[in-house]
Amino acid sequence: KQEVTQIPAALSVPEGENLVLNCSFTDSAIYNLQWFRQDPGKGLTSLLLIQSSQREQTSGRLNASLDKSSGRSTLYIAASQPGDSATYLCAVSFRLTGGGNKLTFGTGTQLKVEL
Amino acid sequence: GAVVSQHPSWVICKSGTSVKIECRSLDFQATTMFWYRQFPKQSLMLMATSNEGSKATYEQGVEKDKFLINHASLTLSTLTVTSAHPEDSSFYICSARLDRANQPQHFGDGTRLSIL
C-alpha cells in the first residue's frame, strides 16, 4: 500500500531556530514529492516540488531533500519566524500500475514558532 | 504560475439541499482534475479523479451517486454534493494538472461546506 507518514505531528520552537520536518513513504515508484503549507481554515500553498530524478530543491529559507531509495524527504526551515507557524504537508505522487498517478498526503506537521 | 479558482469558498445550507462546487483552471488547460476532502485536523483524502470528457474515477468508499463530478471542459470541473446531510460537512479542495502524470497539481483555495 502506498502511504505517506510525517513526523513529528506537532512541533513548537523558539523564533530563530533551524528545524527539520520529516516525511517517509512506502513505495519508491514516484513521479515527484511536494511540500505544502496550510494555514488554519485555508487551502494549500505549494512550497517546493522535487521530481523523482532530483535530490533537493531550495527556495529562500526552505530546503527540501529527497532520498527515493530510502523513501524519505526532509524539509529544512532556516531561521524560523512566527509567520512560519502553519501545518506542513508532504505529498507524494505515486506511480500507478495501470499508468497515471495518485497524490497521497501525509497527516502533516503542525508547526508553532514562538516569540 | 498556474492558478486554480474554486467557488464558492464557503457554503452553509440546510440538510437535504444539493450543493455545487466549481473548480476552474484559469491560465492552463487541465486534462485531469482531482477532488479531495479534509476533515478537521486530518489530512487530505482523494475522493475522485476526473478526466475531461469522461466519467470520473472514484476512490474506494466514495459514493458516486452522492458526489457527482462533471468535467465538461479543459478548464472546469464541478462537484455536486447531492441531498447533503450534516455528515457531509467538510472542507473540499480541488486540484488541476496538465496532461502528464509527472506534472505538479495546482490546488484551489477550498470550499468549506457546513450542513445544518
Coordinates of C-alpha atoms in Angstrom, one line a residue:
Chain A
K1 CA 0.0 0.0 0.0
Q2 CA 1.3 3.4 -0.9
E3 CA 1.4 5.5 2.3
V4 CA 3.0 8.7 3.5
T5 CA 3.9 9.4 7.1
Q6 CA 5.1 12.6 8.7
I7 CA 7.0 13.0 12.0
P8 CA 6.6 14.8 14.3
A9 CA 2.8 15.5 14.3
A10 CA 3.4 18.8 16.1
L11 CA 6.4 20.9 16.8
S12 CA 7.0 24.1 18.8
V13 CA 10.2 26.0 18.5
P14 CA 11.5 29.4 19.6
E15 CA 12.0 32.1 16.9
G16 CA 15.3 31.9 15.0
E17 CA 15.8 28.2 15.4
N18 CA 16.6 26.0 12.4
L19 CA 14.3 23.0 12.1
V20 CA 13.7 19.8 10.1
L21 CA 10.4 18.2 9.2
N22 CA 10.4 14.6 8.2
C23 CA 8.4 12.7 5.6
S24 CA 8.6 9.0 4.8
F25 CA 6.8 7.0 2.0
T26 CA 6.4 3.3 1.4
D27 CA 6.9 3.0 -2.4
S28 CA 9.9 4.3 -4.4
A29 CA 8.0 4.3 -7.6
I30 CA 7.1 8.0 -7.6
Y31 CA 6.9 10.9 -10.0
N32 CA 7.6 13.7 -7.6
L33 CA 7.2 14.9 -4.0
Q34 CA 5.7 18.2 -2.9
W35 CA 5.8 20.1 0.3
F36 CA 2.8 22.3 1.1
R37 CA 1.9 24.8 3.8
Q38 CA -1.7 25.1 5.1
D39 CA -2.9 27.8 7.4
P40 CA -6.0 27.1 9.6
G41 CA -9.1 27.0 7.5
K42 CA -7.3 27.8 4.3
G43 CA -6.2 26.0 1.2
L44 CA -2.8 24.7 0.3
T45 CA 0.3 26.8 -0.7
S46 CA 2.9 24.9 -2.6
L47 CA 6.4 25.4 -1.2
L48 CA 8.7 23.0 -3.1
L49 CA 8.4 20.3 -5.7
I50 CA 11.1 17.7 -6.2
Q51 CA 11.0 15.5 -9.2
S52 CA 12.0 11.8 -8.7
S53 CA 15.3 12.4 -10.5
Q54 CA 16.2 15.3 -8.2
R55 CA 17.9 15.2 -4.8
E56 CA 16.9 18.6 -3.4
Q57 CA 15.2 21.9 -4.1
T58 CA 15.7 25.3 -2.4
S59 CA 13.5 28.3 -2.1
G60 CA 14.6 31.1 0.2
R61 CA 14.9 29.8 3.8
L62 CA 13.4 26.4 2.7
N63 CA 15.3 23.4 1.5
A64 CA 13.8 20.0 0.7
S65 CA 15.7 16.8 0.1
L66 CA 14.6 13.6 -1.4
D67 CA 16.1 10.1 -1.0
K68 CA 13.9 7.9 -3.1
S69 CA 15.7 4.7 -2.3
S70 CA 15.1 5.0 1.4
G71 CA 11.7 6.6 1.0
R72 CA 12.5 9.8 2.9
S73 CA 12.2 13.5 2.4
T74 CA 13.1 16.3 4.8
L75 CA 12.0 20.0 4.8
Y76 CA 14.6 22.2 6.4
I77 CA 13.5 25.7 7.6
A78 CA 16.3 28.1 8.4
A79 CA 15.9 30.9 11.0
S80 CA 12.3 30.2 11.7
Q81 CA 9.9 33.1 12.2
P82 CA 6.4 33.3 13.8
G83 CA 5.0 33.7 10.4
D84 CA 6.1 30.2 9.6
S85 CA 3.6 28.8 12.0
A86 CA 1.3 26.5 10.0
T87 CA 0.7 22.9 9.1
Y88 CA 3.2 21.5 6.7
L89 CA 2.0 18.7 4.4
C90 CA 4.1 16.3 2.4
A91 CA 2.5 14.8 -0.7
V92 CA 3.9 12.0 -2.8
S93 CA 2.8 11.4 -6.4
F94 CA 2.9 7.6 -6.6
R95 CA 3.0 5.8 -10.0
L96 CA 0.0 3.6 -10.6
T97 CA 0.3 0.1 -12.1
G98 CA -2.0 0.9 -14.9
G99 CA -0.5 4.3 -15.6
G100 CA -1.3 7.7 -14.2
N101 CA -0.5 8.8 -10.7
K102 CA -2.1 9.3 -7.3
L103 CA -1.1 12.2 -5.0
T104 CA -1.1 10.9 -1.4
F105 CA -0.8 13.3 1.5
G106 CA 0.8 12.7 4.9
T107 CA -1.0 13.7 8.0
G108 CA 1.0 16.9 8.4
T109 CA 3.3 18.5 11.0
Q110 CA 1.7 21.4 12.9
L111 CA 4.5 23.9 13.5
K112 CA 4.4 26.7 16.0
V113 CA 7.2 29.3 16.1
E114 CA 7.1 31.3 19.3
L115 CA 8.4 34.7 20.0
Chain B
G1 CA 2.2 30.5 -12.4
A2 CA -0.8 28.1 -12.8
V3 CA -3.9 29.3 -11.0
V4 CA -6.9 27.3 -9.9
S5 CA -10.0 29.0 -8.8
Q6 CA -12.6 27.3 -6.6
H7 CA -16.0 28.7 -5.9
P8 CA -17.8 29.2 -3.5
S9 CA -15.3 29.4 -0.7
W10 CA -18.0 28.9 2.0
V11 CA -21.4 27.4 1.9
I12 CA -24.0 27.0 4.7
C13 CA -27.2 25.2 3.8
K14 CA -30.0 23.1 5.2
S15 CA -30.0 19.3 5.2
G16 CA -31.3 17.8 2.0
T17 CA -30.0 20.6 -0.2
S18 CA -27.8 19.8 -3.1
V19 CA -24.6 21.9 -3.4
K20 CA -22.4 22.5 -6.4
I21 CA -18.8 23.5 -6.2
E22 CA -16.8 24.7 -9.2
C23 CA -13.1 24.3 -9.9
R24 CA -11.6 26.3 -12.7
S25 CA -8.1 26.4 -14.1
L26 CA -7.6 30.0 -15.1
D27 CA -4.5 30.1 -17.2
F28 CA -3.9 26.5 -18.3
Q29 CA -5.9 23.6 -19.7
A30 CA -6.3 20.8 -17.2
T31 CA -6.7 17.4 -18.6
T32 CA -7.1 16.0 -15.2
M33 CA -8.8 17.4 -12.1
F34 CA -8.9 15.9 -8.6
W35 CA -11.3 16.4 -5.7
Y36 CA -10.2 16.0 -2.1
R37 CA -12.0 16.1 1.2
Q38 CA -10.4 17.2 4.5
F39 CA -11.9 16.7 7.9
P40 CA -10.8 18.9 10.9
K41 CA -7.2 18.2 11.9
Q42 CA -6.8 15.5 9.3
S43 CA -5.0 15.3 6.0
L44 CA -6.5 15.5 2.5
M45 CA -8.2 12.4 1.2
L46 CA -8.6 11.9 -2.5
M47 CA -12.3 11.4 -3.4
A48 CA -12.1 11.1 -7.2
T49 CA -10.1 11.8 -10.3
S50 CA -11.8 13.3 -13.4
N51 CA -10.6 13.5 -16.9
E52 CA -12.1 15.9 -19.4
G53 CA -14.9 14.3 -21.4
S54 CA -15.0 11.0 -19.5
K55 CA -16.5 9.6 -16.3
A56 CA -14.8 10.3 -13.0
T57 CA -12.9 7.5 -11.2
Y58 CA -13.9 7.3 -7.6
E59 CA -11.8 6.1 -4.7
Q60 CA -13.0 3.2 -2.6
G61 CA -15.7 4.1 -0.2
V62 CA -16.8 7.3 -2.0
E63 CA -20.4 7.2 -3.2
K64 CA -20.5 8.3 -6.9
D65 CA -24.3 8.9 -6.7
K66 CA -23.7 11.1 -3.7
F67 CA -20.8 13.1 -5.1
L68 CA -21.5 13.9 -8.7
I69 CA -18.5 15.0 -10.7
N70 CA -18.6 16.7 -14.1
H71 CA -15.5 17.6 -16.1
A72 CA -17.1 19.0 -19.3
S73 CA -14.2 21.2 -20.4
L74 CA -10.5 21.5 -20.0
T75 CA -10.9 24.4 -17.6
L76 CA -13.9 23.4 -15.5
S77 CA -14.9 20.6 -13.2
T78 CA -17.8 20.6 -10.8
L79 CA -18.6 18.6 -7.7
T80 CA -22.2 18.3 -6.6
V81 CA -23.0 17.0 -3.2
T82 CA -26.5 15.7 -3.6
S83 CA -29.0 15.7 -0.7
A84 CA -26.3 16.9 1.7
H85 CA -26.5 15.9 5.3
P86 CA -24.5 17.1 8.4
E87 CA -22.0 14.3 8.0
D88 CA -21.1 15.7 4.6
S89 CA -19.8 18.9 6.3
S90 CA -16.2 19.2 5.5
F91 CA -13.5 21.1 3.6
Y92 CA -13.5 20.2 -0.1
I93 CA -10.4 21.1 -2.2
C94 CA -9.9 20.6 -5.9
S95 CA -6.7 20.5 -7.9
A96 CA -5.8 20.5 -11.6
R97 CA -3.0 19.1 -13.6
L98 CA -1.6 19.3 -17.1
D99 CA -1.7 16.2 -19.3
R100 CA 1.3 14.2 -17.8
A101 CA 1.4 12.4 -14.6
N102 CA 4.8 13.9 -13.6
Q103 CA 3.4 17.4 -13.7
P104 CA 2.5 19.1 -10.4
Q105 CA -1.0 19.5 -9.2
H106 CA -2.2 23.1 -8.6
F107 CA -4.7 23.5 -5.8
G108 CA -7.8 25.7 -5.3
D109 CA -8.4 27.5 -2.1
G110 CA -11.0 25.1 -0.9
T111 CA -14.7 25.2 -0.1
R112 CA -15.9 24.9 3.5
L113 CA -19.3 23.2 3.4
S114 CA -21.5 23.3 6.5
I115 CA -24.8 21.4 6.5
L116 CA -27.3 22.4 9.2

